[in-house]
Amino acid sequence: IAVHGVSLTVKSGEIVGIAGVSGNGQRQLVEVLAGQREAESGVIRVQGEAYAASREEMRRHRMSLLPEEPLKNACVGGMSVADNIAFREFDRAPFARGGWWLNGKAFRSDAERKINRYKIKTRTPETPIAALSGGNVQRAVLARELSGDVEVLIAANPCFGLDFAAVAQIHAEIMAARNRGAAVLLVSEDLDELLELSDRLVVMFHGAFVHEARASEADLTEIGRHMAGH
């Protein structure tokens, strides 16, 4: 079992960081929360309600996701930037009427607004998203996931391999979501990133939570010891 015996509460207006060496169950934990993997036992609750990560539940609870490797886990590479930005709401007004008739003009105008707002460098909204740089793919995912009201945000290595400007923008957006009252779970292999952004820090080792501390009071030696399983 990749993850076992874990219990964690993330409050509104709080960033909880999950630290750990890669391969200690972080990816499987995020997959269960994102609905990509079924849990064998246990219960996830959002605002007191049992949560099974269906699309409708994610909408109702305003759950947003910034997964690692966004081109593989959050986008369809051959589809346009505009289409990828619209994935969350494509079957609702103003993008659709009667659940099926799609309004291309609404797709484009919404995409243009978000492309400007999130500084996405793309030739046109119709450009396939796979043609964008890694930072701009992640900006497009940010535009889709964070442009509405967000109550819960799960981010997994959101800045891996990105340039300084993209990292600064993504960090600012995560902090802004927290400041607007979102509960944020940030899973990262970058301890500096976790210490910079988190309110609380939890260390994961061999699929279990083995240490917890307020980020402002975190002892790096202690954290390193727990990450190494000592």
mmCIF file of N, CA and C in Angstrom, residues 3 6-10 16-18 25-47 49-59 61-67 73 88 145 152-156 183-188 202 204 209:
data_model
loop_
_atom_site.group_PDB
_atom_site.id
_atom_site.type_symbol
_atom_site.label_atom_id
_atom_site.label_comp_id
_atom_site.label_asym_id
_atom_site.label_seq_id
_atom_site.Cartn_x
_atom_site.Cartn_y
_atom_site.Cartn_z
ATOM 1 N N VAL A 3 0.042 4.482 0.437
ATOM 2 C CA VAL A 3 -0.303 5.475 1.470
ATOM 3 C C VAL A 3 -1.143 4.752 2.520
ATOM 4 N N VAL A 6 -3.003 7.717 7.083
ATOM 5 C CA VAL A 6 -2.803 9.175 7.111
ATOM 6 C C VAL A 6 -4.088 9.884 7.537
ATOM 7 N N SER A 7 -3.930 10.934 8.312
ATOM 8 C CA SER A 7 -5.049 11.769 8.737
ATOM 9 C C SER A 7 -4.573 13.213 8.735
ATOM 10 N N LEU A 8 -5.298 14.061 8.030
ATOM 11 C CA LEU A 8 -4.851 15.446 7.879
ATOM 12 C C LEU A 8 -6.049 16.356 7.662
ATOM 13 N N THR A 9 -6.035 17.510 8.307
ATOM 14 C CA THR A 9 -7.061 18.533 8.096
ATOM 15 C C THR A 9 -6.388 19.783 7.536
ATOM 16 N N VAL A 10 -6.972 20.337 6.481
ATOM 17 C CA VAL A 10 -6.495 21.605 5.925
ATOM 18 C C VAL A 10 -7.631 22.607 6.070
ATOM 19 N N VAL A 16 -1.045 23.962 3.668
ATOM 20 C CA VAL A 16 -0.342 22.857 4.324
ATOM 21 C C VAL A 16 0.585 22.241 3.279
ATOM 22 N N GLY A 17 1.891 22.212 3.597
ATOM 23 C CA GLY A 17 2.877 21.660 2.683
ATOM 24 C C GLY A 17 3.213 20.226 3.042
ATOM 25 N N ILE A 18 3.298 19.374 2.036
ATOM 26 C CA ILE A 18 3.718 17.981 2.235
ATOM 27 C C ILE A 18 5.141 17.849 1.703
ATOM 28 N N GLY A 25 4.933 8.086 -1.519
ATOM 29 C CA GLY A 25 3.471 8.047 -1.500
ATOM 30 C C GLY A 25 2.795 9.359 -1.861
ATOM 31 N N GLN A 26 3.591 10.410 -2.109
ATOM 32 C CA GLN A 26 2.977 11.709 -2.410
ATOM 33 C C GLN A 26 2.138 11.653 -3.693
ATOM 34 N N ARG A 27 2.692 11.028 -4.738
ATOM 35 C CA ARG A 27 1.973 10.985 -6.017
ATOM 36 C C ARG A 27 0.650 10.235 -5.860
ATOM 37 N N GLN A 28 0.655 9.109 -5.141
ATOM 38 C CA GLN A 28 -0.567 8.323 -4.966
ATOM 39 C C GLN A 28 -1.589 9.088 -4.124
ATOM 40 N N LEU A 29 -1.126 9.834 -3.125
ATOM 41 C CA LEU A 29 -2.029 10.644 -2.308
ATOM 42 C C LEU A 29 -2.751 11.664 -3.182
ATOM 43 N N VAL A 30 -1.998 12.358 -4.027
ATOM 44 C CA VAL A 30 -2.601 13.368 -4.909
ATOM 45 C C VAL A 30 -3.563 12.704 -5.898
ATOM 46 N N GLU A 31 -3.207 11.542 -6.421
ATOM 47 C CA GLU A 31 -4.074 10.845 -7.385
ATOM 48 C C GLU A 31 -5.422 10.479 -6.757
ATOM 49 N N VAL A 32 -5.412 10.059 -5.497
ATOM 50 C CA VAL A 32 -6.678 9.746 -4.809
ATOM 51 C C VAL A 32 -7.507 11.019 -4.641
ATOM 52 N N LEU A 33 -6.877 12.109 -4.215
ATOM 53 C CA LEU A 33 -7.602 13.374 -4.004
ATOM 54 C C LEU A 33 -8.140 13.935 -5.320
ATOM 55 N N ALA A 34 -7.425 13.645 -6.417
ATOM 56 C CA ALA A 34 -7.827 14.169 -7.727
ATOM 57 C C ALA A 34 -8.796 13.254 -8.461
ATOM 58 N N GLY A 35 -9.088 12.073 -7.880
ATOM 59 C CA GLY A 35 -10.011 11.150 -8.534
ATOM 60 C C GLY A 35 -9.368 10.300 -9.609
ATOM 61 N N GLN A 36 -8.016 10.251 -9.667
ATOM 62 C CA GLN A 36 -7.322 9.444 -10.670
ATOM 63 C C GLN A 36 -7.035 8.028 -10.161
ATOM 64 N N ARG A 37 -7.212 7.817 -8.866
ATOM 65 C CA ARG A 37 -6.938 6.517 -8.253
ATOM 66 C C ARG A 37 -7.987 6.292 -7.169
ATOM 67 N N GLU A 38 -8.476 5.067 -7.055
ATOM 68 C CA GLU A 38 -9.494 4.779 -6.042
ATOM 69 C C GLU A 38 -8.832 4.401 -4.715
ATOM 70 N N ALA A 39 -9.322 4.974 -3.631
ATOM 71 C CA ALA A 39 -8.799 4.616 -2.314
ATOM 72 C C ALA A 39 -9.345 3.250 -1.894
ATOM 73 N N GLU A 40 -8.523 2.454 -1.232
ATOM 74 C CA GLU A 40 -8.963 1.135 -0.773
ATOM 75 C C GLU A 40 -9.764 1.235 0.519
ATOM 76 N N SER A 41 -9.509 2.289 1.287
ATOM 77 C CA SER A 41 -10.253 2.483 2.537
ATOM 78 C C SER A 41 -10.125 3.940 2.962
ATOM 79 N N GLY A 42 -10.856 4.277 4.025
ATOM 80 C CA GLY A 42 -10.778 5.643 4.540
ATOM 81 C C GLY A 42 -11.812 6.554 3.906
ATOM 82 N N VAL A 43 -11.925 7.762 4.430
ATOM 83 C CA VAL A 43 -12.916 8.733 3.948
ATOM 84 C C VAL A 43 -12.243 10.085 3.764
ATOM 85 N N ILE A 44 -12.557 10.727 2.661
ATOM 86 C CA ILE A 44 -12.135 12.111 2.443
ATOM 87 C C ILE A 44 -13.371 12.978 2.633
ATOM 88 N N ARG A 45 -13.247 14.049 3.403
ATOM 89 C CA ARG A 45 -14.368 14.961 3.602
ATOM 90 C C ARG A 45 -13.980 16.372 3.186
ATOM 91 N N VAL A 46 -14.895 17.032 2.501
ATOM 92 C CA VAL A 46 -14.735 18.449 2.161
ATOM 93 C C VAL A 46 -15.903 19.188 2.782
ATOM 94 N N GLN A 47 -15.609 20.099 3.682
ATOM 95 C CA GLN A 47 -16.635 20.838 4.424
ATOM 96 C C GLN A 47 -17.640 19.876 5.078
ATOM 97 N N GLU A 49 -18.634 16.971 4.175
ATOM 98 C CA GLU A 49 -19.304 16.014 3.289
ATOM 99 C C GLU A 49 -18.312 14.993 2.755
ATOM 100 N N ALA A 50 -18.730 13.721 2.693
ATOM 101 C CA ALA A 50 -17.893 12.686 2.081
ATOM 102 C C ALA A 50 -17.646 13.074 0.623
ATOM 103 N N TYR A 51 -16.408 12.872 0.170
ATOM 104 C CA TYR A 51 -15.984 13.368 -1.144
ATOM 105 C C TYR A 51 -15.323 12.226 -1.915
ATOM 106 N N ALA A 52 -15.808 11.993 -3.146
ATOM 107 C CA ALA A 52 -15.259 10.903 -3.955
ATOM 108 C C ALA A 52 -14.624 11.400 -5.249
ATOM 109 N N ALA A 53 -14.395 12.725 -5.350
ATOM 110 C CA ALA A 53 -13.678 13.347 -6.480
ATOM 111 C C ALA A 53 -14.389 13.192 -7.821
ATOM 112 N N SER A 54 -15.734 13.132 -7.808
ATOM 113 C CA SER A 54 -16.451 13.157 -9.086
ATOM 114 C C SER A 54 -16.425 14.584 -9.635
ATOM 115 N N ARG A 55 -16.694 14.712 -10.929
ATOM 116 C CA ARG A 55 -16.660 16.060 -11.531
ATOM 117 C C ARG A 55 -17.678 16.976 -10.859
ATOM 118 N N GLU A 56 -18.851 16.444 -10.560
ATOM 119 C CA GLU A 56 -19.901 17.262 -9.931
ATOM 120 C C GLU A 56 -19.486 17.693 -8.527
ATOM 121 N N GLU A 57 -18.878 16.781 -7.764
ATOM 122 C CA GLU A 57 -18.415 17.140 -6.417
ATOM 123 C C GLU A 57 -17.313 18.192 -6.480
ATOM 124 N N MET A 58 -16.424 18.056 -7.452
ATOM 125 C CA MET A 58 -15.345 19.038 -7.596
ATOM 126 C C MET A 58 -15.913 20.416 -7.907
ATOM 127 N N ARG A 59 -16.944 20.449 -8.729
ATOM 128 C CA ARG A 59 -17.602 21.727 -9.035
ATOM 129 C C ARG A 59 -18.287 22.295 -7.798
ATOM 130 N N HIS A 61 -17.780 21.802 -4.643
ATOM 131 C CA HIS A 61 -16.870 22.226 -3.578
ATOM 132 C C HIS A 61 -15.788 23.189 -4.081
ATOM 133 N N ARG A 62 -15.889 23.565 -5.349
ATOM 134 C CA ARG A 62 -14.914 24.492 -5.943
ATOM 135 C C ARG A 62 -13.477 24.008 -5.701
ATOM 136 N N MET A 63 -13.273 22.767 -6.075
ATOM 137 C CA MET A 63 -11.980 22.111 -5.930
ATOM 138 C C MET A 63 -11.147 22.338 -7.191
ATOM 139 N N SER A 64 -9.914 22.820 -7.040
ATOM 140 C CA SER A 64 -9.018 23.050 -8.175
ATOM 141 C C SER A 64 -7.743 22.254 -8.012
ATOM 142 N N LEU A 65 -7.133 21.911 -9.159
ATOM 143 C CA LEU A 65 -5.947 21.053 -9.149
ATOM 144 C C LEU A 65 -4.846 21.630 -10.027
ATOM 145 N N LEU A 66 -3.635 21.653 -9.502
ATOM 146 C CA LEU A 66 -2.445 21.979 -10.288
ATOM 147 C C LEU A 66 -1.535 20.753 -10.202
ATOM 148 N N PRO A 67 -1.716 19.787 -11.105
ATOM 149 C CA PRO A 67 -0.938 18.543 -10.992
ATOM 150 C C PRO A 67 0.471 18.705 -11.542
ATOM 151 N N ASN A 73 -1.023 15.436 -17.352
ATOM 152 C CA ASN A 73 -2.062 15.171 -16.352
ATOM 153 C C ASN A 73 -3.211 16.181 -16.314
ATOM 154 N N ARG A 88 -13.203 23.053 -17.711
ATOM 155 C CA ARG A 88 -14.029 22.992 -16.489
ATOM 156 C C ARG A 88 -15.481 23.376 -16.750
ATOM 157 N N GLU A 145 -7.896 26.782 -13.613
ATOM 158 C CA GLU A 145 -8.192 26.284 -12.273
ATOM 159 C C GLU A 145 -8.411 27.386 -11.236
ATOM 160 N N VAL A 152 -10.900 24.847 -2.403
ATOM 161 C CA VAL A 152 -9.853 23.871 -2.100
ATOM 162 C C VAL A 152 -8.910 23.817 -3.301
ATOM 163 N N LEU A 153 -7.611 23.934 -3.043
ATOM 164 C CA LEU A 153 -6.609 23.857 -4.107
ATOM 165 C C LEU A 153 -5.591 22.789 -3.736
ATOM 166 N N ILE A 154 -5.356 21.860 -4.668
ATOM 167 C CA ILE A 154 -4.316 20.848 -4.490
ATOM 168 C C ILE A 154 -3.267 21.095 -5.561
ATOM 169 N N ALA A 155 -2.041 21.364 -5.124
ATOM 170 C CA ALA A 155 -0.955 21.641 -6.062
ATOM 171 C C ALA A 155 0.171 20.644 -5.823
ATOM 172 N N ALA A 156 0.619 19.993 -6.897
ATOM 173 C CA ALA A 156 1.674 18.982 -6.781
ATOM 174 C C ALA A 156 2.865 19.384 -7.639
ATOM 175 N N ALA A 183 -8.498 26.558 1.063
ATOM 176 C CA ALA A 183 -7.671 25.582 1.773
ATOM 177 C C ALA A 183 -6.723 24.986 0.742
ATOM 178 N N VAL A 184 -5.409 25.100 0.961
ATOM 179 C CA VAL A 184 -4.420 24.695 -0.042
ATOM 180 C C VAL A 184 -3.554 23.555 0.490
ATOM 181 N N LEU A 185 -3.470 22.471 -0.300
ATOM 182 C CA LEU A 185 -2.538 21.384 -0.013
ATOM 183 C C LEU A 185 -1.452 21.447 -1.075
ATOM 184 N N LEU A 186 -0.230 21.722 -0.652
ATOM 185 C CA LEU A 186 0.897 21.881 -1.564
ATOM 186 C C LEU A 186 1.877 20.730 -1.356
ATOM 187 N N VAL A 187 2.005 19.873 -2.367
ATOM 188 C CA VAL A 187 2.935 18.745 -2.311
ATOM 189 C C VAL A 187 4.140 19.116 -3.165
ATOM 190 N N SER A 188 5.324 19.125 -2.576
ATOM 191 C CA SER A 188 6.501 19.558 -3.327
ATOM 192 C C SER A 188 7.748 18.852 -2.832
ATOM 193 N N VAL A 202 4.128 19.139 6.792
ATOM 194 C CA VAL A 202 3.992 17.738 7.185
ATOM 195 C C VAL A 202 4.992 16.929 6.365
ATOM 196 N N MET A 204 6.252 13.349 4.827
ATOM 197 C CA MET A 204 5.725 12.042 4.439
ATOM 198 C C MET A 204 6.898 11.094 4.186
ATOM 199 N N PHE A 209 2.457 9.979 7.408
ATOM 200 C CA PHE A 209 2.878 11.286 7.903
ATOM 201 C C PHE A 209 3.672 11.071 9.190
#
